[in-house]
Structures are given as structure tokens and as C-alpha cells.
Coordinates of C-alpha atoms in Angstrom, one line a residue:
X12 CA 44.2 -46.0 76.4
X13 CA 46.6 -46.1 79.4
X14 CA 48.7 -43.7 81.2
X15 CA 52.3 -45.2 81.3
X16 CA 53.3 -45.3 85.0
X17 CA 56.9 -45.9 84.4
X18 CA 58.5 -44.7 81.1
X19 CA 62.0 -44.7 82.6
X20 CA 61.9 -40.9 82.7
X21 CA 65.0 -38.9 83.6
X22 CA 65.9 -35.3 83.0
X23 CA 69.2 -33.8 81.9
X24 CA 69.6 -30.2 83.0
X25 CA 70.2 -27.6 80.3
X26 CA 71.6 -24.1 80.8
X27 CA 68.5 -22.4 79.3
X28 CA 64.8 -23.0 78.7
X29 CA 63.1 -22.2 75.4
X30 CA 64.0 -25.4 73.6
X31 CA 62.6 -26.1 70.1
X32 CA 63.9 -28.7 67.7
X33 CA 66.0 -31.8 68.4
X34 CA 68.4 -33.9 66.4
X35 CA 70.6 -36.8 67.3
X36 CA 73.8 -38.2 65.9
X37 CA 73.3 -41.9 65.3
X38 CA 77.0 -42.7 65.5
X39 CA 78.0 -40.8 68.6
X40 CA 74.6 -40.7 70.4
X41 CA 75.0 -37.0 71.1
X42 CA 71.8 -34.9 71.1
X43 CA 71.5 -31.4 69.7
X44 CA 68.9 -29.1 71.2
X45 CA 68.0 -25.8 69.7
X46 CA 67.3 -23.0 72.2
X47 CA 65.1 -20.7 70.2
X48 CA 65.2 -17.5 72.3
X49 CA 61.5 -17.4 73.3
X50 CA 59.0 -19.6 75.0
X51 CA 55.7 -20.7 73.6
X52 CA 52.5 -18.5 73.9
X53 CA 50.3 -21.6 74.3
X54 CA 51.9 -22.3 77.7
X55 CA 53.1 -19.8 80.3
X56 CA 55.4 -17.4 78.6
X57 CA 58.5 -17.0 80.7
X58 CA 60.0 -14.3 78.5
X59 CA 62.9 -14.1 76.0
X60 CA 65.9 -16.3 76.3
X61 CA 69.3 -16.0 74.6
X62 CA 69.3 -18.4 71.6
X63 CA 71.9 -21.1 71.1
X64 CA 72.6 -24.8 70.3
X65 CA 73.1 -27.2 73.2
X66 CA 75.1 -30.4 72.8
X67 CA 74.0 -33.1 75.3
X68 CA 75.9 -36.4 76.0
X69 CA 73.2 -38.7 77.3
X70 CA 75.7 -41.3 78.5
X71 CA 77.4 -38.7 80.7
X72 CA 74.0 -37.3 81.6
X73 CA 74.9 -33.7 81.0
X74 CA 75.0 -30.8 78.6
X75 CA 78.6 -30.6 77.3
X76 CA 78.4 -27.5 75.2
X77 CA 76.2 -24.5 74.7
X78 CA 77.2 -22.4 71.7
X79 CA 75.9 -19.4 69.7
X80 CA 74.1 -20.2 66.5
X81 CA 72.0 -18.2 64.0
X82 CA 69.3 -15.8 65.2
X83 CA 65.9 -17.3 65.9
X84 CA 66.9 -21.0 65.5
X85 CA 64.1 -23.6 65.1
X86 CA 65.3 -27.1 63.9
X87 CA 68.7 -28.7 63.7
X88 CA 69.8 -31.5 61.4
X89 CA 72.8 -33.9 61.8
X90 CA 74.7 -34.8 58.6
X91 CA 76.8 -37.9 59.5
X92 CA 78.3 -38.0 56.0
X93 CA 79.9 -34.6 56.2
X94 CA 80.2 -34.6 60.0
X95 CA 78.2 -31.3 60.3
X96 CA 75.2 -30.0 62.3
X97 CA 72.9 -27.6 60.4
X98 CA 70.5 -25.2 62.2
X99 CA 67.7 -23.4 60.4
X100 CA 67.6 -19.9 61.8
X101 CA 64.5 -17.8 61.2
X102 CA 65.7 -14.4 62.4
X103 CA 67.9 -11.7 60.9
X104 CA 68.9 -12.4 57.3
X105 CA 67.4 -15.9 57.3
X106 CA 70.3 -18.4 57.5
X107 CA 71.3 -22.0 57.9
X108 CA 74.2 -22.2 60.4
X109 CA 76.8 -24.9 60.0
X110 CA 78.4 -26.3 63.2
X111 CA 81.1 -28.8 64.1
X112 CA 79.3 -31.6 65.9
X113 CA 82.0 -32.2 68.5
X114 CA 82.9 -28.7 69.5
X115 CA 79.8 -26.8 68.4
X116 CA 82.0 -24.3 66.6
X117 CA 80.1 -22.2 64.1
X118 CA 81.9 -22.8 60.8
X119 CA 79.8 -20.8 58.3
X120 CA 76.3 -19.7 57.4
X121 CA 74.2 -20.0 54.3
X122 CA 72.0 -16.9 53.6
X123 CA 68.6 -18.0 52.2
X124 CA 66.4 -15.1 53.2
X125 CA 62.9 -15.4 54.6
X126 CA 62.5 -17.2 57.9
X127 CA 64.1 -20.7 57.6
X128 CA 62.3 -23.2 59.7
X129 CA 63.3 -26.8 59.0
X130 CA 65.7 -28.9 56.9
X131 CA 65.7 -32.1 54.9
X132 CA 68.9 -33.5 53.4
X133 CA 69.3 -35.6 50.2
X134 CA 70.9 -38.8 51.6
X135 CA 73.2 -39.4 48.6
X136 CA 73.6 -35.9 47.1
X137 CA 74.5 -32.4 48.1
X138 CA 71.1 -30.7 48.3
X139 CA 69.2 -29.7 51.4
X140 CA 65.6 -28.6 51.3
X141 CA 64.9 -25.7 53.6
X142 CA 61.4 -24.5 54.4
X143 CA 60.1 -20.9 54.7
X144 CA 62.8 -19.1 52.7
X145 CA 63.5 -16.4 50.1
X146 CA 61.5 -13.5 51.4
X147 CA 59.1 -12.5 54.2
X148 CA 56.0 -13.6 52.3
X149 CA 56.6 -17.1 53.8
X150 CA 55.5 -18.9 50.7
X151 CA 58.7 -20.5 49.5
X152 CA 61.0 -23.4 50.1
X153 CA 64.6 -23.6 48.7
X154 CA 67.3 -26.0 47.9
X155 CA 70.8 -25.2 49.1
X156 CA 74.0 -27.1 48.0
X157 CA 75.6 -27.8 51.4
X158 CA 79.0 -28.4 49.7
X159 CA 79.2 -25.0 47.9
X160 CA 76.6 -22.9 49.7
X161 CA 74.8 -22.1 46.4
X162 CA 71.1 -21.6 46.7
X163 CA 68.8 -22.8 43.9
X164 CA 65.8 -21.0 42.6
X165 CA 63.0 -20.8 45.3
X166 CA 60.0 -23.1 44.9
X167 CA 56.6 -21.5 45.6
X168 CA 54.4 -23.4 48.0
X169 CA 51.3 -22.8 50.2
X170 CA 51.7 -20.2 53.0
X171 CA 53.9 -20.9 56.0
X172 CA 55.9 -24.0 55.0
X173 CA 57.3 -25.4 58.2
X174 CA 58.1 -29.1 58.9
X175 CA 60.2 -31.0 56.4
X176 CA 60.6 -34.8 56.2
X177 CA 62.5 -37.0 53.7
X178 CA 61.9 -40.2 51.9
X179 CA 65.5 -41.3 51.7
X180 CA 65.0 -44.2 49.3
X181 CA 63.1 -42.0 46.8
X182 CA 65.2 -38.9 47.5
X183 CA 62.0 -36.9 48.0
X184 CA 61.5 -34.1 50.5
X185 CA 58.0 -33.2 51.8
X186 CA 57.2 -29.7 53.3
X187 CA 53.9 -29.1 55.1
X188 CA 52.4 -25.6 55.1
X189 CA 51.1 -24.4 58.5
X190 CA 48.3 -22.2 57.1
X191 CA 46.5 -24.7 54.9
X192 CA 47.8 -28.2 55.7
X193 CA 49.0 -28.5 52.1
X194 CA 52.0 -30.8 51.6
X195 CA 54.5 -30.2 48.7
X196 CA 56.9 -32.8 47.5
X197 CA 60.2 -31.9 45.9
X198 CA 62.8 -34.0 44.1
X199 CA 65.9 -33.5 46.2
X200 CA 68.3 -34.3 43.4
X201 CA 66.9 -32.0 40.8
X202 CA 64.8 -29.5 42.8
X203 CA 61.7 -30.2 40.7
X204 CA 58.4 -29.6 42.4
X205 CA 56.6 -33.0 42.1
X206 CA 53.0 -32.8 43.5
X207 CA 50.9 -31.4 46.3
X208 CA 48.8 -33.2 48.8
X209 CA 46.0 -32.3 51.2
X210 CA 46.0 -33.3 54.8
X211 CA 42.4 -32.3 55.3
X212 CA 40.4 -29.2 56.1
X213 CA 41.7 -28.4 59.6
X214 CA 44.5 -25.8 59.2
X215 CA 47.6 -25.0 61.4
X216 CA 49.5 -28.1 60.6
X217 CA 52.9 -28.1 62.3
X218 CA 54.0 -31.8 62.9
X219 CA 54.9 -34.4 60.3
X220 CA 56.7 -37.8 60.1
X221 CA 57.3 -40.2 57.2
X222 CA 57.0 -44.0 57.4
X223 CA 59.2 -45.6 54.7
X224 CA 57.7 -49.1 55.4
X225 CA 54.1 -47.8 54.9
X226 CA 54.8 -44.9 52.5
X227 CA 52.7 -42.6 54.6
X228 CA 53.0 -39.2 56.0
X229 CA 51.6 -38.6 59.5
X230 CA 50.5 -35.1 60.0
X231 CA 49.4 -33.3 63.2
X232 CA 46.4 -31.0 63.0
X233 CA 46.4 -28.3 65.6
X234 CA 43.6 -26.0 64.5
X235 CA 40.0 -25.8 65.6
X236 CA 38.4 -25.1 69.0
X237 CA 36.7 -28.4 69.8
X238 CA 38.6 -31.4 71.3
X239 CA 38.0 -33.5 68.2
X240 CA 39.3 -30.8 65.9
X241 CA 42.3 -30.0 68.1
X242 CA 43.6 -33.5 68.6
X243 CA 43.9 -35.1 65.2
X244 CA 46.7 -36.9 63.5
X245 CA 46.0 -37.9 59.9
X246 CA 47.8 -40.4 57.7
X247 CA 48.3 -39.5 54.0
X248 CA 49.3 -42.2 51.5
X249 CA 52.0 -40.7 49.3
X250 CA 51.3 -42.9 46.3
X251 CA 47.5 -42.3 46.0
X252 CA 47.5 -38.9 47.7
X253 CA 44.5 -40.0 49.8
X254 CA 44.0 -39.5 53.5
X255 CA 43.8 -43.1 54.8
X256 CA 43.4 -42.7 58.5
X257 CA 42.8 -40.3 61.4
X258 CA 43.4 -40.6 65.2
X259 CA 42.5 -38.7 68.3
X260 CA 41.4 -37.9 71.1
X261 CA 44.4 -38.4 73.5
X262 CA 43.1 -37.3 76.9
X263 CA 39.4 -38.3 77.1
X264 CA 37.4 -36.3 79.6
X265 CA 40.1 -33.5 79.8
X266 CA 38.8 -29.9 79.7
X267 CA 41.9 -29.1 77.7
X268 CA 42.1 -29.9 74.0
X269 CA 45.5 -31.5 74.0
X270 CA 47.2 -30.7 70.7
X271 CA 49.9 -32.5 68.7
X272 CA 51.9 -29.3 68.3
X273 CA 55.3 -29.7 66.6
X274 CA 57.3 -32.8 67.3
X275 CA 56.8 -36.4 66.2
X276 CA 59.1 -39.3 66.8
X277 CA 58.4 -42.4 64.7
X278 CA 59.4 -46.0 65.7
X279 CA 58.6 -47.4 62.3
X280 CA 59.6 -51.0 63.0
X281 CA 57.2 -51.2 66.0
X282 CA 54.5 -49.1 64.4
X283 CA 54.5 -46.4 67.1
X284 CA 54.3 -42.7 66.7
X285 CA 55.3 -40.4 69.7
X286 CA 53.6 -37.0 69.7
X287 CA 54.6 -34.0 71.8
X288 CA 51.3 -32.6 73.2
X289 CA 52.6 -29.0 73.3
X290 CA 50.1 -27.3 75.7
X291 CA 50.4 -30.0 78.4
X292 CA 53.2 -32.0 80.0
X293 CA 52.4 -35.2 78.0
X294 CA 53.7 -37.2 75.1
X295 CA 51.1 -39.4 73.3
X296 CA 51.8 -42.8 71.8
X297 CA 49.8 -43.8 68.7
X298 CA 49.4 -47.2 66.9
X299 CA 50.0 -46.2 63.3
X300 CA 48.7 -49.5 61.9
X301 CA 45.3 -49.3 63.6
X302 CA 45.4 -45.5 63.9
X303 CA 44.4 -45.4 67.5
X304 CA 45.8 -43.8 70.7
X305 CA 47.5 -46.2 73.0
X306 CA 48.9 -44.2 75.9
X307 CA 50.3 -41.0 77.3
X308 CA 53.2 -40.4 79.6
X309 CA 54.4 -37.4 81.5
X310 CA 57.6 -35.5 80.6
X311 CA 57.9 -31.8 81.5
X312 CA 56.2 -28.5 80.8
X313 CA 55.2 -27.9 77.1
X314 CA 57.0 -30.6 75.2
X315 CA 58.1 -29.4 71.8
X316 CA 60.0 -32.1 69.9
X317 CA 60.6 -35.8 70.1
X318 CA 63.6 -37.7 68.8
X319 CA 64.1 -41.5 68.9
X320 CA 67.4 -43.4 69.1
X321 CA 65.8 -46.8 68.4
X322 CA 69.2 -48.5 68.2
X323 CA 70.0 -47.5 71.8
X324 CA 66.5 -47.9 73.0
X325 CA 65.9 -44.3 74.2
X326 CA 63.8 -41.3 73.3
X327 CA 64.3 -37.6 73.9
X328 CA 61.9 -34.8 74.4
X329 CA 62.7 -31.0 74.4
X330 CA 60.6 -29.1 76.8
X331 CA 59.9 -25.5 75.9
X332 CA 59.2 -24.2 79.4
X333 CA 61.8 -26.2 81.3
X334 CA 65.6 -26.0 81.1
X335 CA 65.9 -29.8 80.7
X336 CA 66.0 -32.5 78.1
X337 CA 63.7 -35.5 79.0
X338 CA 65.0 -39.0 78.3
X339 CA 62.6 -42.0 78.2
X340 CA 63.0 -45.8 77.8
X341 CA 61.5 -47.1 74.6
X342 CA 61.3 -50.7 75.9
X343 CA 59.3 -49.7 78.9
X344 CA 56.8 -47.8 76.8
X345 CA 56.5 -50.7 74.4
X346 CA 55.9 -53.1 77.3
X347 CA 53.2 -50.8 78.7
X348 CA 51.3 -50.7 75.4
X349 CA 51.8 -54.4 74.7
X350 CA 54.5 -54.3 72.0

């Protein structure tokens, strides 16, 4: 495994620190950064920060808007079909905020209850799967019709459903539960609960990505006190339900158990998974075919989420402790790892 000397890193200054989730608009290239309102306890806590939604224009190299959004925002989602940006907001009444992608104007909010965390949209319908909804038990996901605002009956899942990913071809949403590592699949068209998967015995699962070419879920395991238990990414085959691979450790010899915290970015065509190592200043690069670590490269303090714009050849990292969005060059990273 190598340390990438030149990943083409540059930083775009943001008004505030405390970034959480990222989303990008594939048409415009704009990047949407959620400012959560608090910094992460696993790094140096710099206190509470006013929450918001930052809009960044990478071509101009600057933040072009910072607007108010729902209380306690976590993950955004761009809907190019409707020309909207949705933000899951875990505070207050538990809402999904709806923004204009150009101006950032807050157009409306859907009230779902609970502590909404992440979002997955039916690519050809009107339903959006929202994790951690309904009540404060944190044992539900819900479907909301984004055209009408109607909320379907909550779906019971394992405790603390957090990350959501979507199989667009199959119109299936997957929600992974933080407490147990259980993964629940939902038919996005009907709202039917399909099946449940295990991602293994280590709890505290908070990162997940889906590969449509391999039909696998890649799940980050952040629990445990030893380096091996704290640095694991597992691959789950969605057809068989079996765990078919596992990878770690990402910083051999380090006294710190670097952990794949929250954010994955998947370059499916090149078989590379980028993982934000949340208690460091590193992003790890994983070969998802061989399930082995390839490299790490430095970004900024406490990276939280990774988003890839493969068409434009760039990747983005939100840094929870630094008021900056990191930009890196996908071609340079691929060259460094021999792709």
C-alpha cells in the first residue's frame, strides 16, 4: 500500500466548519455541503456551529451560497429530474428540507418525525426512502412522496438506521442500521420491506456504497477496540445475502485505529472505493475486486464524506473540523495506484 504523494489536492474555503454530508449535481457540477451545527467527538471538538447548506462552484473555486436549512442537517440529495436539493434534518420535528439548487432558497419541508439521517430516491417514481424517522425510538425508515409530501406508513428496521443507498436499476433502497450492522432492503415503488442482510458481527456501521456492476454493498465497520476490528470494510452480495469479502488495515503500524467512519465514494468503472477515515486527515483507496487496500492520501482534519464526479475527473471530501471542501484529482490517484 502506498501513500499518494500528489493527489492534486486543493481546498475551497467554506464560511463554516462542521461539515457532514455531500452531494453533487451531475449537470451543473455544483457541490452541496451540509453544515451540521456540531463537530465530531472522535476528533477535537471545536464547539457548536450554526447549521446550513453551502453551495460550492468548483470551477470558480468558491462557495457561492450559504443558506439556512432544517435543524440538525446530515445528508443532502440532488434530484436532477425535479431540479431540487433535499436535506435530511435530524433536529426539531424531524424534517426533509427542499431547496432550489441554484439559489438555495428553502421552498418547503416535509415533516417525518424522528431524526431523519439520509435519503434515497426512486429514479423513475416519486418516492424517497428516508432513514431514522417516525419517532424518537430510531427504529424506523419511511417513504415520502416528494411530489405531494405524503408520508407512507413507517417501516420497522433494526436500531439506528443511518446510511441509505439505491439500486437504481432494481428500484431498491438499502438502509444500514448503526447499532447492529443489519441492512434492510425496501422496494421504492411500493414501499414493501423486502429482506434483511447481515454485514457481520462488528457493530456501529455508518458507511455504505452500492456497486451496480458487482451487485454488492460495501459497508464500513467502525466498532471494536483493536486495529483489525476498527478498520474493516465488508462486501455483501445482495443476491445471495452472503459476506463475500473484507478489507483492512489502512495504516499499518499506526498506533491509531483509523476507521472508515461515514463517507464512501465509489468509482465503479475503475473498481475503486474511496473511504473517509474520520479520526485522521486521510482518505483510503480500496480495490473492490481484490478487496485490498491500495493507498491513502491526505485531505484535511476529520474527513466526513466523499463524493465523486467521475465524468469531470474530480473527487470531493467534506472535512468536519476544517472550514474547507477538499478537491482531489481522480486521474492522479488512479495513476498512483496503477489504474
